[in-house]
Short mmCIF file of C-alpha atoms and ligand atoms in Angstrom, two decimals:
data_model
loop_
_atom_site.label_atom_id
_atom_site.label_comp_id
_atom_site.label_asym_id
_atom_site.label_seq_id
_atom_site.Cartn_x
_atom_site.Cartn_y
_atom_site.Cartn_z
CA MET A 1 -140.00 -68.29 153.84
CA PRO A 2 -138.98 -66.48 157.04
CA GLY A 3 -141.66 -64.81 159.16
CA PHE A 4 -138.98 -62.72 160.84
CA GLU A 5 -138.95 -60.54 157.75
CA LEU A 6 -142.33 -59.14 158.71
CA PHE A 7 -141.88 -58.89 162.46
CA GLY A 8 -143.73 -55.89 163.83
CA GLU A 9 -146.28 -54.26 166.11
CA GLN A 10 -148.53 -57.31 166.57
CA GLU A 11 -145.64 -59.43 167.82
CA LYS A 12 -144.47 -56.63 170.13
CA LYS A 13 -147.93 -56.23 171.64
CA GLU A 14 -148.26 -59.93 172.49
CA VAL A 15 -144.78 -60.05 174.01
CA GLN A 16 -145.48 -56.85 175.97
CA ASP A 17 -148.53 -58.51 177.59
CA VAL A 18 -146.24 -61.20 178.94
CA LEU A 19 -143.62 -58.72 180.13
CA ASP A 20 -146.33 -56.64 181.87
CA SER A 21 -147.66 -59.62 183.83
CA GLY A 22 -144.16 -60.98 184.49
CA VAL A 23 -145.33 -64.59 184.05
CA LEU A 24 -142.92 -66.10 181.54
CA MET A 25 -143.99 -69.69 182.18
CA ARG A 26 -146.87 -71.40 180.43
CA TYR A 27 -148.12 -73.32 183.48
CA GLY A 28 -149.36 -72.08 186.86
CA PHE A 29 -149.19 -68.60 188.42
CA ASP A 30 -152.90 -68.17 187.68
CA GLY A 31 -153.32 -65.17 190.00
CA MET A 32 -150.40 -63.18 188.61
CA ARG A 33 -150.93 -63.66 184.91
CA GLN A 34 -153.76 -61.19 184.30
CA GLY A 35 -155.53 -63.67 182.06
CA HIS A 36 -152.59 -64.14 179.68
CA TRP A 37 -152.10 -67.72 178.54
CA LYS A 38 -150.13 -67.25 175.32
CA ALA A 39 -149.12 -70.88 174.80
CA ARG A 40 -152.69 -72.04 175.33
CA GLU A 41 -154.02 -69.34 173.03
CA MET A 42 -151.58 -70.29 170.30
CA GLU A 43 -152.55 -73.96 170.68
CA THR A 44 -156.22 -73.05 170.30
CA ALA A 45 -155.45 -71.02 167.17
CA LEU A 46 -153.28 -73.79 165.74
CA ARG A 47 -155.99 -76.42 166.31
CA ALA A 48 -158.47 -74.22 164.48
CA ARG A 49 -156.13 -73.46 161.57
CA MET A 50 -155.01 -77.07 161.17
CA ASP A 51 -158.45 -78.53 161.78
CA THR A 52 -157.24 -81.06 164.37
CA LYS A 53 -158.61 -81.91 167.80
CA TYR A 54 -155.32 -81.29 169.56
CA ALA A 55 -152.22 -79.12 169.32
CA HIS A 56 -149.32 -78.96 171.73
CA LEU A 57 -146.50 -76.40 171.73
CA VAL A 58 -142.94 -77.26 172.67
CA SER A 59 -139.53 -75.59 172.66
CA SER A 60 -138.47 -76.44 169.08
CA GLY A 61 -139.32 -78.43 165.97
CA THR A 62 -136.74 -81.01 167.00
CA ALA A 63 -138.48 -81.25 170.39
CA ALA A 64 -141.83 -81.63 168.61
CA LEU A 65 -140.50 -84.61 166.62
CA THR A 66 -138.96 -86.17 169.74
CA VAL A 67 -142.13 -85.68 171.79
CA ALA A 68 -144.35 -86.91 168.94
CA LEU A 69 -142.28 -90.10 168.60
CA ALA A 70 -142.28 -90.62 172.37
CA SER A 71 -146.03 -90.02 172.54
CA ALA A 72 -146.57 -92.82 170.01
CA GLY A 73 -144.52 -95.17 172.19
CA VAL A 74 -141.27 -95.16 170.21
CA GLY A 75 -138.31 -96.33 172.31
CA ALA A 76 -134.98 -98.11 172.20
CA GLY A 77 -134.52 -100.37 169.19
CA ASP A 78 -137.64 -99.30 167.33
CA GLU A 79 -137.12 -98.33 163.71
CA VAL A 80 -138.31 -95.08 162.14
CA ILE A 81 -138.22 -94.75 158.35
CA LEU A 82 -137.27 -91.29 157.05
CA PRO A 83 -135.96 -89.78 153.82
CA THR A 84 -132.36 -89.20 152.70
CA PHE A 85 -133.27 -85.56 151.99
CA THR A 86 -134.31 -83.88 155.23
CA PHE A 87 -132.83 -81.86 158.09
CA VAL A 88 -130.54 -83.45 160.70
CA ALA A 89 -133.30 -82.93 163.32
CA SER A 90 -135.20 -85.89 161.84
CA PHE A 91 -132.63 -88.49 162.83
CA GLU A 92 -131.61 -86.59 165.98
CA ALA A 93 -135.13 -86.98 167.37
CA VAL A 94 -135.09 -90.71 166.61
CA LEU A 95 -131.65 -91.22 168.17
CA ALA A 96 -132.61 -89.19 171.26
CA LEU A 97 -135.06 -91.97 172.10
CA GLY A 98 -132.58 -94.77 171.48
CA ALA A 99 -134.47 -95.69 168.32
CA ILE A 100 -132.95 -96.32 164.91
CA PRO A 101 -133.26 -93.98 161.93
CA ILE A 102 -133.73 -96.00 158.74
CA LEU A 103 -133.05 -93.83 155.70
CA ALA A 104 -135.06 -94.52 152.55
CA ASP A 105 -134.88 -93.09 149.03
CA ILE A 106 -136.86 -90.15 147.72
CA ASP A 107 -138.69 -89.81 144.39
CA ALA A 108 -139.69 -86.98 142.04
CA THR A 109 -141.60 -85.33 144.92
CA LEU A 110 -138.18 -84.92 146.64
CA THR A 111 -139.72 -86.67 149.65
CA LEU A 112 -140.19 -90.31 150.71
CA ASP A 113 -140.73 -92.78 147.88
CA PRO A 114 -143.55 -95.17 148.93
CA GLN A 115 -141.83 -98.08 147.15
CA ALA A 116 -138.61 -97.49 149.09
CA VAL A 117 -140.62 -97.32 152.32
CA GLU A 118 -142.36 -100.62 151.59
CA LYS A 119 -138.93 -102.25 151.11
CA ALA A 120 -137.55 -100.76 154.34
CA VAL A 121 -140.31 -102.05 156.62
CA THR A 122 -139.21 -104.75 159.10
CA HIS A 123 -140.84 -106.26 162.20
CA LYS A 124 -139.06 -103.52 164.20
CA THR A 125 -140.56 -100.61 162.24
CA LYS A 126 -142.88 -98.41 164.26
CA VAL A 127 -143.13 -95.10 162.41
CA VAL A 128 -142.94 -93.75 158.87
CA MET A 129 -141.83 -90.11 158.89
CA PRO A 130 -142.24 -88.27 155.58
CA VAL A 131 -140.58 -84.85 155.60
CA HIS A 132 -142.31 -82.19 153.52
CA MET A 133 -139.13 -80.43 152.45
CA CYS A 134 -139.06 -76.93 150.99
CA GLY A 135 -142.77 -76.27 151.11
CA SER A 136 -144.10 -79.29 149.22
CA MET A 137 -145.25 -82.69 150.32
CA ALA A 138 -144.87 -86.43 150.10
CA ASP A 139 -147.58 -88.44 148.39
CA LEU A 140 -149.31 -89.23 151.66
CA GLU A 141 -152.09 -91.54 150.47
CA PRO A 142 -149.81 -94.45 149.44
CA LEU A 143 -147.71 -93.91 152.56
CA LYS A 144 -150.84 -94.14 154.70
CA THR A 145 -151.83 -97.39 152.97
CA ILE A 146 -148.42 -98.88 153.83
CA CYS A 147 -148.81 -97.72 157.44
CA ASP A 148 -152.33 -99.18 157.68
CA ASN A 149 -151.21 -102.50 156.19
CA HIS A 150 -148.33 -102.87 158.63
CA GLY A 151 -149.84 -101.21 161.71
CA LEU A 152 -147.40 -98.27 161.64
CA VAL A 153 -147.72 -94.67 162.77
CA LEU A 154 -147.60 -91.96 160.08
CA LEU A 155 -145.78 -88.88 161.42
CA GLU A 156 -145.53 -85.86 159.10
CA ASP A 157 -142.56 -83.55 159.56
CA ALA A 158 -144.21 -80.40 158.22
CA CYS A 159 -141.59 -78.06 159.72
CA GLN A 160 -140.85 -76.52 156.30
CA ALA A 161 -144.33 -76.69 154.85
CA ILE A 162 -146.76 -75.11 157.30
CA GLY A 163 -149.85 -73.87 155.49
CA GLY A 164 -149.58 -76.29 152.56
CA SER A 165 -152.29 -78.91 152.10
CA TYR A 166 -152.91 -82.38 150.70
CA LYS A 167 -156.31 -83.47 149.41
CA GLY A 168 -157.96 -80.64 151.27
CA LYS A 169 -156.23 -81.28 154.60
CA PRO A 170 -153.59 -78.98 156.10
CA LEU A 171 -150.14 -80.61 155.99
CA GLY A 172 -149.45 -82.23 159.34
CA SER A 173 -153.08 -83.18 159.87
CA PHE A 174 -153.22 -86.07 157.40
CA GLY A 175 -151.04 -88.47 159.39
CA ASP A 176 -151.47 -89.70 162.97
CA LEU A 177 -149.19 -86.91 164.13
CA GLY A 178 -147.77 -83.78 162.49
CA CYS A 179 -144.91 -81.52 163.57
CA PHE A 180 -144.05 -77.87 162.95
CA SER A 181 -140.99 -75.76 163.71
CA PHE A 182 -141.18 -72.10 164.64
CA ASP A 183 -137.45 -71.48 164.71
CA TYR A 184 -136.13 -68.17 163.45
CA VAL A 185 -135.98 -69.03 159.75
CA LYS A 186 -139.30 -70.84 159.33
CA THR A 187 -142.47 -69.48 157.67
CA ILE A 188 -143.75 -68.28 161.04
CA THR A 189 -141.46 -67.94 164.05
CA CYS A 190 -141.50 -67.94 167.84
CA GLY A 191 -137.76 -67.21 167.92
CA GLU A 192 -137.47 -70.85 168.99
CA GLY A 193 -140.47 -73.15 169.19
CA GLY A 194 -142.36 -76.04 167.72
CA ALA A 195 -145.68 -77.84 167.86
CA LEU A 196 -147.33 -81.16 167.24
CA ILE A 197 -150.88 -81.71 166.09
CA THR A 198 -153.02 -84.85 166.26
CA ASN A 199 -156.56 -86.15 166.43
CA ASN A 200 -155.47 -88.95 168.77
CA GLU A 201 -156.31 -88.15 172.40
CA LYS A 202 -153.84 -90.63 173.84
CA TYR A 203 -150.93 -89.26 171.79
CA TYR A 204 -151.91 -85.74 172.80
CA LEU A 205 -152.07 -86.51 176.52
CA ASN A 206 -148.80 -88.41 176.30
CA ALA A 207 -147.17 -85.43 174.56
CA ASP A 208 -148.63 -82.95 177.05
CA HIS A 209 -147.24 -84.94 180.00
CA TYR A 210 -143.97 -86.10 178.43
CA SER A 211 -142.91 -82.57 177.44
CA ASP A 212 -143.26 -81.39 181.06
CA HIS A 213 -141.46 -84.01 183.17
CA GLY A 214 -144.40 -86.42 183.01
CA HIS A 215 -146.70 -84.01 184.92
CA ASP A 216 -150.33 -85.13 184.66
CA HIS A 217 -151.57 -81.49 184.58
CA LEU A 218 -154.63 -82.35 186.69
CA GLY A 219 -156.01 -79.80 189.16
CA THR A 220 -154.61 -76.35 189.84
CA ASP A 221 -151.71 -77.16 192.19
CA ARG A 222 -148.65 -77.94 190.11
CA GLY A 223 -146.79 -79.18 193.18
CA ALA A 224 -149.44 -81.82 193.84
CA GLU A 225 -149.47 -83.28 190.32
CA THR A 226 -148.40 -86.89 189.88
CA HIS A 227 -146.25 -88.42 187.15
CA PRO A 228 -147.84 -91.36 185.36
CA PHE A 229 -144.63 -91.97 183.40
CA LEU A 230 -141.13 -90.56 182.90
CA GLY A 231 -140.88 -87.35 180.95
CA TYR A 232 -138.48 -84.58 180.09
CA ASN A 233 -138.57 -80.79 179.73
CA TYR A 234 -139.49 -79.57 176.26
CA ARG A 235 -141.65 -76.65 177.42
CA ILE A 236 -142.06 -73.45 175.44
CA SER A 237 -141.91 -70.12 177.30
CA GLU A 238 -144.72 -67.57 177.23
CA LEU A 239 -142.44 -65.05 175.51
CA HIS A 240 -141.86 -67.41 172.62
CA ALA A 241 -145.51 -68.44 172.43
CA ALA A 242 -146.57 -64.77 172.43
CA THR A 243 -144.39 -64.10 169.41
CA GLY A 244 -145.74 -67.18 167.64
CA LEU A 245 -149.32 -66.30 168.43
CA ALA A 246 -148.99 -63.02 166.55
CA GLN A 247 -147.18 -64.74 163.69
CA LEU A 248 -149.76 -67.52 163.38
CA ARG A 249 -152.47 -64.93 162.90
CA ARG A 250 -150.46 -63.70 159.91
CA LEU A 251 -149.80 -67.13 158.38
CA ASP A 252 -152.34 -66.79 155.58
CA GLU A 253 -151.10 -63.30 154.76
CA PHE A 254 -147.53 -64.70 154.52
CA LEU A 255 -148.67 -67.60 152.33
CA GLU A 256 -150.36 -65.25 149.92
CA ILE A 257 -147.20 -63.19 149.51
CA GLN A 258 -145.12 -66.34 149.03
CA GLU A 259 -147.48 -67.69 146.39
CA ARG A 260 -147.45 -64.38 144.50
CA ASN A 261 -143.63 -64.15 144.49
CA TYR A 262 -143.23 -67.84 143.66
CA THR A 263 -145.60 -67.56 140.72
CA VAL A 264 -143.74 -64.64 139.13
CA ILE A 265 -140.46 -66.56 139.21
CA ARG A 266 -141.97 -69.86 138.14
CA LYS A 267 -143.67 -68.27 135.13
CA ALA A 268 -140.32 -66.81 134.06
CA LEU A 269 -138.58 -70.20 134.25
CA GLU A 270 -141.31 -72.39 132.77
CA PRO A 271 -140.61 -71.59 129.09
CA ILE A 272 -136.91 -72.45 129.40
CA ASP A 273 -135.89 -75.66 127.65
CA GLY A 274 -134.46 -78.33 129.93
CA ILE A 275 -135.95 -77.05 133.18
CA THR A 276 -138.53 -79.14 135.00
CA PHE A 277 -140.13 -78.63 138.40
CA ARG A 278 -140.45 -80.86 141.41
CA THR A 279 -143.53 -83.09 141.31
CA VAL A 280 -146.34 -82.01 143.59
CA PRO A 281 -148.56 -85.03 144.35
CA GLU A 282 -152.12 -84.96 143.04
CA GLY A 283 -154.30 -82.96 145.41
CA GLY A 284 -151.32 -81.15 146.93
CA VAL A 285 -150.97 -77.39 147.44
CA GLU A 286 -147.51 -76.08 148.31
CA ASN A 287 -146.87 -73.39 150.90
CA TYR A 288 -144.60 -71.70 148.31
CA SER A 289 -141.67 -71.16 150.70
CA PHE A 290 -139.24 -72.41 148.01
CA LEU A 291 -139.25 -72.87 144.27
CA SER A 292 -137.47 -76.14 143.40
CA PHE A 293 -136.51 -76.97 139.83
CA LEU A 294 -134.46 -79.66 138.14
CA LEU A 295 -132.01 -79.74 135.25
CA SER A 296 -131.13 -82.72 133.07
CA THR A 297 -127.66 -83.49 134.44
CA GLU A 298 -125.55 -82.93 137.56
CA GLU A 299 -123.02 -80.91 135.56
CA LYS A 300 -125.65 -78.54 134.20
CA THR A 301 -127.12 -78.15 137.67
CA ARG A 302 -123.77 -77.30 139.20
CA SER A 303 -123.01 -74.70 136.55
CA SER A 304 -126.51 -73.23 136.85
CA HIS A 305 -126.07 -72.90 140.60
CA LYS A 306 -122.70 -71.21 140.10
CA GLY A 307 -124.22 -68.96 137.47
CA LEU A 308 -127.06 -67.88 139.75
CA ASN A 309 -124.62 -67.06 142.55
CA ALA A 310 -122.38 -65.12 140.19
CA ALA A 311 -125.37 -63.11 138.96
CA GLY A 312 -126.14 -62.13 142.56
CA VAL A 313 -129.27 -64.28 142.89
CA ASP A 314 -128.98 -65.19 146.58
CA GLY A 315 -130.88 -67.86 148.53
CA CYS A 316 -130.54 -70.67 145.96
CA PHE A 317 -129.49 -74.03 147.38
CA TYR A 318 -127.78 -77.00 145.77
CA TRP A 319 -128.68 -79.63 148.36
CA PHE A 320 -126.43 -82.34 146.89
CA ASP A 321 -123.40 -80.62 148.48
CA ASN A 322 -125.20 -79.29 151.55
CA ASN A 323 -124.00 -80.24 155.04
CA TRP A 324 -127.38 -80.12 156.75
CA HIS A 325 -129.97 -81.54 154.43
CA TYR A 326 -128.64 -84.51 152.49
CA TYR A 327 -127.28 -87.84 153.76
CA ARG A 328 -124.00 -87.58 151.82
CA LYS A 329 -122.56 -85.09 154.32
CA TRP A 330 -123.91 -86.58 157.55
CA GLU A 331 -120.53 -87.89 158.58
CA HIS A 332 -121.38 -87.66 162.29
CA LEU A 333 -124.28 -90.07 161.74
CA THR A 334 -122.41 -92.40 159.42
CA HIS A 335 -119.48 -92.66 161.81
CA LYS A 336 -121.62 -92.71 164.98
CA LYS A 337 -119.72 -89.76 166.45
CA SER A 338 -121.45 -89.44 169.79
CA LEU A 339 -120.17 -87.66 172.91
CA GLY A 340 -121.23 -90.53 175.11
CA ASN A 341 -122.19 -94.14 174.57
CA LEU A 342 -125.00 -94.79 172.12
CA SER A 343 -127.69 -97.28 173.08
CA GLN A 344 -126.73 -100.90 172.42
CA GLU A 345 -129.50 -101.20 169.81
CA VAL A 346 -128.21 -98.21 167.85
CA LYS A 347 -124.62 -99.44 168.02
CA GLU A 348 -125.58 -102.84 166.72
CA ARG A 349 -128.28 -102.03 164.20
CA LEU A 350 -127.70 -98.56 162.74
CA PRO A 351 -127.05 -99.32 159.05
CA ASP A 352 -123.65 -98.39 157.65
CA TYR A 353 -124.73 -95.38 155.63
CA SER A 354 -121.23 -94.86 154.20
CA GLN A 355 -121.83 -98.05 152.17
CA ALA A 356 -125.51 -97.51 151.40
CA ASP A 357 -126.78 -97.24 147.84
CA PHE A 358 -129.01 -94.19 147.58
CA SER A 359 -128.38 -93.64 143.88
CA LYS A 360 -132.12 -93.13 143.38
CA SER A 361 -132.02 -90.15 145.73
CA ASP A 362 -128.81 -88.91 144.11
CA HIS A 363 -130.59 -89.03 140.74
CA TRP A 364 -133.03 -86.35 141.97
CA ILE A 365 -131.02 -84.28 144.41
CA SER A 366 -127.92 -83.95 142.21
CA ARG A 367 -130.15 -82.17 139.65
CA THR A 368 -132.22 -80.01 142.01
CA ILE A 369 -131.86 -76.33 142.89
CA SER A 370 -134.22 -74.75 145.44
CA CYS A 371 -134.61 -71.00 145.72
CA LEU A 372 -135.94 -69.38 148.85
CA ILE A 373 -139.03 -67.23 148.37
CA LYS A 374 -138.89 -64.13 150.54
CA LEU A 375 -141.74 -62.13 152.01
CA SER A 376 -140.00 -58.77 152.00
CA TRP A 377 -139.30 -58.46 148.27
CA THR A 378 -141.00 -55.63 146.44
CA GLU A 379 -142.83 -56.42 143.21
CA GLU A 380 -139.99 -54.76 141.33
CA GLU A 381 -137.41 -56.91 143.11
CA VAL A 382 -139.25 -60.13 142.31
CA ARG A 383 -139.52 -59.24 138.64
CA GLU A 384 -135.83 -58.24 138.50
CA ARG A 385 -134.91 -61.51 140.14
CA ALA A 386 -137.06 -63.60 137.82
CA LYS A 387 -135.48 -61.88 134.83
CA LYS A 388 -131.94 -62.49 136.11
CA MET A 389 -132.66 -66.15 136.84
CA ALA A 390 -134.22 -66.71 133.43
CA ALA A 391 -131.21 -65.08 131.74
CA VAL A 392 -128.69 -67.25 133.59
CA LEU A 393 -130.63 -70.46 133.03
CA SER A 394 -131.43 -69.92 129.36
CA ALA A 395 -127.78 -69.15 128.62
CA LEU A 396 -126.76 -72.63 129.83
C1 LIG B 401 -136.30 -76.71 161.05
C2 LIG B 401 -136.60 -78.15 160.87
C3 LIG B 401 -136.70 -79.02 161.97
C4 LIG B 401 -136.30 -78.67 163.36
O1 LIG B 401 -136.81 -77.54 163.88
P1 LIG B 401 -136.04 -76.68 165.01
O2 LIG B 401 -137.14 -75.83 165.51
O3 LIG B 401 -134.96 -75.89 164.35
O4 LIG B 401 -135.55 -77.64 166.03
C5 LIG B 401 -137.08 -80.32 161.71
N1 LIG B 401 -137.34 -80.76 160.47
C6 LIG B 401 -137.23 -79.96 159.41
C7 LIG B 401 -137.55 -80.49 158.06
C8 LIG B 401 -136.84 -78.64 159.57
O5 LIG B 401 -136.69 -77.86 158.49
#
């Protein structure tokens, strides 16, 4: 998955432009910047690649989620439905706005189960946030129907699935809003960075203002700009955007390598009895950043994971025991461990997740192993790896 593996001359050239002009900020300093607007250029490229009207860069994927939620009007007490299998950033963004993260079960796609979402909707629900974990996607059509029926916003967290698609649309562009992360370990990287995409002008303008202290960005004198509403600082720097600009140009090259490596390994595992693969919804194309497969029982999965580690196959994750990606280990959320006071709404209405029944999610995640697909492997290394994995898994 990580773009940092292929960091090179193109990235250096873009960053050097910024260093030469000395303008590290994305706004203002028109005279000094020698025509370099790296954040703007990356936004233009992202709009084109994702086929959306608008794209806005921010300082991280977490910031993108926070700004996207804020841009859609999410505030204190509103409920956002998200999956039990995700990254902590998903609920952090919700909590940052005083809103309430409502966890819902996943299905064979390893992302939000539409039936669980339907059950979780209340009169307080404002957003449904599917998270396209490990390079593949939620079944977005039924989720969109639920959102349309209840007047909810569909926000895709595509931080781990940039470049994948669903029914011909790039992931992130199907919903009302889509978010990407360009942190150091994502498919393409800015070092730190993120972006949101949308076709909704109001959400875009809200995001553009909100992520820069509420600045209206009208005219050419930053000091004279007014603030139509309260905002915050989630700006990206030109240095980060310059890096991302070069990486975005290489996205399709990276995806091709990932698909090739993924396919070699998948072909080696497919004939093995007892191994199944995560369900990709009809019309979906993965970005191939991970290969996720399932075994028939938790015990077999645990021993397979151990076996892979012992055989020196690195980069394979057993999410069921993982501290970052599965609800079972989110003790800080369950026990509301906050430095300061949480909003009254969160204190009163955050469900007690230590008591929650997510056995449907457990059914999938306890049997899933996901293996990272690297860009830097040689053909020989991929084949070696596939052979090793097949040997370990057939022996069990
Ligand atoms: C990485 C990630 C984020 C957060 O991105 P950062 O840039 O690290 O803040 C959010 N959601 C998912 C699913 C991620 O993998």
